[in-house]
XYZ file of C-alpha atoms in Angstrom:
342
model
C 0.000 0.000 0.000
C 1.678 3.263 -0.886
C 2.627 5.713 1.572
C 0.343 8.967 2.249
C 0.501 11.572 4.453
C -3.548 11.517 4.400
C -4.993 10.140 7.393
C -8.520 9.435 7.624
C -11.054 11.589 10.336
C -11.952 9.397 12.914
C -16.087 8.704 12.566
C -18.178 10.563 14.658
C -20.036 8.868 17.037
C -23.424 8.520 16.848
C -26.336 8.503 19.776
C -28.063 5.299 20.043
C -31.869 6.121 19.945
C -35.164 4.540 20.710
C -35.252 3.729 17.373
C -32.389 1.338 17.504
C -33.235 0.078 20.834
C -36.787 -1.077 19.041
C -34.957 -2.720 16.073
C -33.062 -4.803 18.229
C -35.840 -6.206 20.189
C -37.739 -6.272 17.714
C -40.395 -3.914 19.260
C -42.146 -0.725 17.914
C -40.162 2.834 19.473
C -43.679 2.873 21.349
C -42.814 -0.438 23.333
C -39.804 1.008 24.176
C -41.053 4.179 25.430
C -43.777 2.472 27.570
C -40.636 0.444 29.098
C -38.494 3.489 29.815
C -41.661 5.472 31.326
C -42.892 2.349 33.245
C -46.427 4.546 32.784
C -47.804 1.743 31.051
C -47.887 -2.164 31.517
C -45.421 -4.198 29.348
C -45.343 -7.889 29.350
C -42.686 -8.666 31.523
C -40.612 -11.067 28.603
C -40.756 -8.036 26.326
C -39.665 -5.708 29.296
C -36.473 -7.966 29.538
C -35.901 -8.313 25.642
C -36.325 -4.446 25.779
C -33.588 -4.079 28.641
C -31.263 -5.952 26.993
C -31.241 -4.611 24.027
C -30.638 -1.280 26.043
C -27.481 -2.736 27.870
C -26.310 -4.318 24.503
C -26.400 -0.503 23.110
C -25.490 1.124 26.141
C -28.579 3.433 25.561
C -29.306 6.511 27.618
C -32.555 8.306 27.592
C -32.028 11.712 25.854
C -33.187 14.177 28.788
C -32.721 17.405 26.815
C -34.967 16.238 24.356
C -37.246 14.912 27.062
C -36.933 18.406 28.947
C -38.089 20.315 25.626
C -41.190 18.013 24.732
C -42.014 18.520 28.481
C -41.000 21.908 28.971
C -39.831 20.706 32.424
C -36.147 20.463 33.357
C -36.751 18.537 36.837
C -34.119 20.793 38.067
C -34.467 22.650 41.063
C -31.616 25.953 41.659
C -30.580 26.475 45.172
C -29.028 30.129 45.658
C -26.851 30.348 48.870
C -24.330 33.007 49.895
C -21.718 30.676 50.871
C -21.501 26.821 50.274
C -18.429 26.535 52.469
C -20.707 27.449 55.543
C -22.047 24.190 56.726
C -25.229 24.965 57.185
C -25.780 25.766 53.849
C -24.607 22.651 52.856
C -26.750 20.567 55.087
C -29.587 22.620 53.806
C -28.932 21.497 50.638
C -29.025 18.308 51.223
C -32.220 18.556 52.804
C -33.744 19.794 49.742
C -31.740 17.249 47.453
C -33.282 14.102 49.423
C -36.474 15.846 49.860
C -37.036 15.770 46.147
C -35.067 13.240 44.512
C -37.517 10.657 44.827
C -39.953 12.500 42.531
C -37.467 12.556 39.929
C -35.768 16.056 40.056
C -31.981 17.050 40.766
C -30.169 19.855 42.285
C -27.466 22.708 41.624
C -26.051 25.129 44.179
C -25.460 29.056 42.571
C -22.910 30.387 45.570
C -23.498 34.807 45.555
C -21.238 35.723 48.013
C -23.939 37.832 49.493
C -24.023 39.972 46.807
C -27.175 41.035 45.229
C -25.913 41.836 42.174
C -25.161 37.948 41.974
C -28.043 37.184 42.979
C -29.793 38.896 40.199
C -27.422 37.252 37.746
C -27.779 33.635 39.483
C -31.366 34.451 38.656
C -31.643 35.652 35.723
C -29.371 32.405 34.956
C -31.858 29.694 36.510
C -34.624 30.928 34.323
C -33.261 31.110 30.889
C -32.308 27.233 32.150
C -35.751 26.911 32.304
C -35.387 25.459 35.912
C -38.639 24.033 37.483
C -38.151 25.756 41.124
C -35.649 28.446 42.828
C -34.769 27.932 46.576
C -33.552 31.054 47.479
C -31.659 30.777 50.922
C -29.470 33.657 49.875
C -29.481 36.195 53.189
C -32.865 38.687 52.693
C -32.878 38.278 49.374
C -32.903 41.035 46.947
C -35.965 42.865 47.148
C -35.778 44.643 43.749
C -36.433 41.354 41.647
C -39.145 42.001 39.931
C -40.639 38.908 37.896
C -42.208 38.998 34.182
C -45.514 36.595 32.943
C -42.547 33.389 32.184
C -41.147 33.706 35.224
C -43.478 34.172 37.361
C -45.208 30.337 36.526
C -41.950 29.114 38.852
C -42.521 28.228 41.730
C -39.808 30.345 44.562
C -38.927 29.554 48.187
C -37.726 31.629 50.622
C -35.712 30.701 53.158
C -35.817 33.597 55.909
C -37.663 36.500 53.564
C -40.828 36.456 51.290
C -40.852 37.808 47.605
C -43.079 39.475 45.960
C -44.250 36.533 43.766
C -47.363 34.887 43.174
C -45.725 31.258 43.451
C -43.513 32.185 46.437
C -43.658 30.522 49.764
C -41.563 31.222 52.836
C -40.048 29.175 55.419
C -39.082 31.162 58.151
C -36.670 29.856 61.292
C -37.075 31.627 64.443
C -34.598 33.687 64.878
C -35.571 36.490 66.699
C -37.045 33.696 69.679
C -34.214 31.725 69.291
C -31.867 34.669 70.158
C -33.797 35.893 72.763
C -33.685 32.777 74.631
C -30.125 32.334 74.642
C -29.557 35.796 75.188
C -32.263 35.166 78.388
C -30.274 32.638 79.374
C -26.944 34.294 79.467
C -28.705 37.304 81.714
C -29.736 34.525 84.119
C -26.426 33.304 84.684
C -25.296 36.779 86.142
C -23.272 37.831 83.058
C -24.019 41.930 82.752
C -22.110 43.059 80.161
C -22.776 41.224 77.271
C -21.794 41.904 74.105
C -22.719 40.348 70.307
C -20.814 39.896 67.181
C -23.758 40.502 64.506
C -23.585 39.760 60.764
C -22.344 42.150 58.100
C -25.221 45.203 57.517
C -28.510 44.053 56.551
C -28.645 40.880 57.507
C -29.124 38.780 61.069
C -31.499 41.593 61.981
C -33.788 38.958 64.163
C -31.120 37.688 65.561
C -30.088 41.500 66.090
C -33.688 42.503 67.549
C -34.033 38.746 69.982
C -31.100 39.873 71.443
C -31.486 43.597 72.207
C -34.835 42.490 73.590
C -33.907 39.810 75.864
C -31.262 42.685 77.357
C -34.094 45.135 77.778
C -35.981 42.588 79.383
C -33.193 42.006 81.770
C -32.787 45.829 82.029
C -29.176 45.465 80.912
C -27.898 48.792 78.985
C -26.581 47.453 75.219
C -22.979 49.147 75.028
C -22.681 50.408 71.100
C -18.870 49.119 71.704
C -20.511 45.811 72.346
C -22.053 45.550 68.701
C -19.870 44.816 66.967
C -19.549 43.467 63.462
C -18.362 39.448 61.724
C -18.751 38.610 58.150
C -20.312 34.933 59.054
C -16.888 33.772 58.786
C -14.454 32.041 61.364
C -12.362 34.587 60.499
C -14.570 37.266 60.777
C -15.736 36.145 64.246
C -11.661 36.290 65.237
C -11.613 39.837 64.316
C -14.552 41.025 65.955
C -13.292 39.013 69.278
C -9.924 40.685 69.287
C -11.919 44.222 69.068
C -14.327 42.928 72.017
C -11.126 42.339 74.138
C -8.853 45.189 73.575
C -11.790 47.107 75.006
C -10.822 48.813 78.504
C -13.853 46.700 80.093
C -13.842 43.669 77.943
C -17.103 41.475 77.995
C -17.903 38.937 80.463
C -20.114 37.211 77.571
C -20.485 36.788 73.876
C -23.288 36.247 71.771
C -22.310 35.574 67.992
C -24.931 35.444 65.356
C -23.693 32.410 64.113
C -21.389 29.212 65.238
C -18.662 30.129 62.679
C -17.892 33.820 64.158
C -18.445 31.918 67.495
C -15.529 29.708 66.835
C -13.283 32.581 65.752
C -13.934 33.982 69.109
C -12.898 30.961 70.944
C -9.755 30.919 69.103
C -9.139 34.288 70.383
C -10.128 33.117 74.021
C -7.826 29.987 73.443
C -5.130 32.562 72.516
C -5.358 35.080 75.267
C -5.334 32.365 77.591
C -9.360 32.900 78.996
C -10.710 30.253 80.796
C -14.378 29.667 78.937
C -17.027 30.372 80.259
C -14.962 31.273 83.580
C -13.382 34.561 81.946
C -15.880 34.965 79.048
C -18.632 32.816 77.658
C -19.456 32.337 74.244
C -22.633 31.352 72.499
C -23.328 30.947 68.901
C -26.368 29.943 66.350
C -27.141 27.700 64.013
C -26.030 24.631 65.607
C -23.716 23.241 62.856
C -21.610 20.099 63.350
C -18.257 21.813 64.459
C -20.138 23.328 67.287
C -19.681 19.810 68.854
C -15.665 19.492 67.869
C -14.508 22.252 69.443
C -13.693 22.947 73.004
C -15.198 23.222 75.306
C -18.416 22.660 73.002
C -20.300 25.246 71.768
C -23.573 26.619 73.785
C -25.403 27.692 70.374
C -28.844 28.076 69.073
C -30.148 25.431 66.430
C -31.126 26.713 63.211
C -32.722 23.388 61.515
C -31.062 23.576 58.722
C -31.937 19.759 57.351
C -35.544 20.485 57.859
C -35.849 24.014 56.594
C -34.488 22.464 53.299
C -36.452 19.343 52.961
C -39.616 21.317 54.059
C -38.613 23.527 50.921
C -38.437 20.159 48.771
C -41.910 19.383 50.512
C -43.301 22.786 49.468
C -41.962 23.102 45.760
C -43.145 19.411 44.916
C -46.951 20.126 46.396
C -46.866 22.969 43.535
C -45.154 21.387 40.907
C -47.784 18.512 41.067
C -50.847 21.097 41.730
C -51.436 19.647 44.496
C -51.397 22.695 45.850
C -52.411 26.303 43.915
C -52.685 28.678 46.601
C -51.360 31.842 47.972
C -47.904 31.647 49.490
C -47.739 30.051 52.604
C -45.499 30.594 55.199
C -43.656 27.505 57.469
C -41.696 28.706 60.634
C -39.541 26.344 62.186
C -38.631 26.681 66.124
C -35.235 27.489 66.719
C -34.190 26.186 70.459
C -31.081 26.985 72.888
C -28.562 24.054 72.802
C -26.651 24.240 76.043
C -23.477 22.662 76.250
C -19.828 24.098 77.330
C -19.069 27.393 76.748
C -21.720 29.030 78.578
């Protein structure tokens, strides 16, 4: 054969279809449909000639064709501000086994906390044509505004409401939850109290439990005790090196969530405080490091597995008309977890 410098293109692979699953066993495309769907009854010796010709071929059903005949995507978007904060991520998968049995998946858009993202993440999930939003995203952006397409998806809030005809909120407790563990801290004698809030605009229950519980107690809030965190460990750190630089450093701290709490233990561990001898420390949310660090952390539990399966539980009772209503509104109790630091 004489040498050429030619080589030939590789052929281009081509998707097995229903088609030629059919031709192989011998079955109309309908058959093979009915077996895929399992909405209709097949005799059970064509089901198995139809499954085998479908591991012979290594067929896969073609969802993106499925999704446009359907116009459903059986996709639900989850929109967080952080996905590195635990409880986001057990959230998640709250929602995920919530509604996997019915058939639909899951993807995570991470904002930052930034609205602008927010909008984009938005504005993203609907020209996906996704079947439901979850937004747990902070207090969501208010200034979404939603045309006649969008608004036939159905939206949860976690923690805030939209302005949406599909939209139903489920709402934890925070402003009870922080005034009970505030409460509590008051009845153990500790006076001058301080909290490490979230960044602006968000945490304001947690903001308004606490400075209630301290009124109740007819304890004076020190503005040098509010201080800021950015939800981070890091954050927390920061804001706990402020709190104890002060000239009368607190005797207690309340953080407005367990990751800012465990920055301020590691400034505690570092200045050599005895906790809660020297200073106690409380947190919220309730996330699995609360219980790994030590002592263990005295928080407030934010059910973070149930607020996202109850947002599966919500989403599916619309997306199967079971339900056609007005919003409705689910608020989940958030109690005091007492354990070492305070």
């Amino acid at each position: 054969m004489p040498w050429s410098d030619r080589t030939e293109a590789p052929a281009t692979p081509t998707r097995v279809t229903i088609a030629d699953v059919a031709d192989r066993a011998g079955v109309s495309p309908t058959t093979v449909s009915h077996v895929l769907s399992g909405k209709r009854v097949v005799n059970a010796t064509t089901r198995e000639v139809v499954m085998e010709a479908i591991r012979e071929l290594g067929y896969r059903p073609n969802h993106v064709a499925r999704n446009l005949r359907t116009r459903q995507s059986h996709m639900i978007a989850i929109v967080v501000p952080d996905i590195t904060n635990p409880f986001y991520a057990v959230l998640t998968r709250g929602l995920a086994d919530a509604v996997d049995a019915a058939g639909y998946g899951t993807y995570v858009c991470n904002t930052d906390g930034q609205h602008e993202r927010e909008r984009k993440f938005f504005d993203d999930v609907m020209d996906r044509g996704v079947d439901g939003i979850v937004f747990a995203s902070g207090e969501t952006a208010s200034d979404i505004t939603f045309g006649p397409a969008e608004a036939a998806t159905p939206i949860i809030c976690i923690g805030d409401h939209l302005d949406h005809p599909l939209c139903d909120a489920i709402t934890p407790d925070d402003e009870a939850g922080s005034r009970e563990a505030t409460a509590f801290l008051t009845a153990r004698g500790y006076r001058r109290i301080a909290m490490i809030q979230g960044p602006q605009r968000y945490g304001s229950q947690r903001t308004a439990g606490f400075r209630a519980a301290m009124q109740a107690a007819k304890h004076k809030v020190a503005a040098e005790l509010m201080v800021r965190g950015d939800w981070t460990r890091k954050g927390g750190y920061q804001a706990m090196r402020t709190l104890m630089a002060l000239d009368s450093p607190p005797d207690a701290v309340f953080c407005a969530n367990d990751l800012m709490a465990i920055g301020a233990l590691d400034v505690a561990h570092e200045l050599d405080l005895e906790v809660p001898g020297d200073v106690a420390i409380m947190g919220f949310d309730d996330v699995d490091a609360a219980t790994i660090v030590t002592p263990q952390l005295t928080t407030v539990r934010n059910p973070a597995y149930e607020a996202g399966s109850t947002a599966g539980d919500l989403l599916l009772s619309r997306l199967s008309r079971r339900y056609t209503g007005a919003g409705r509104t689910v608020v989940l109790p958030c109690p005091l977890v007492i354990r070492g630091t305070a």
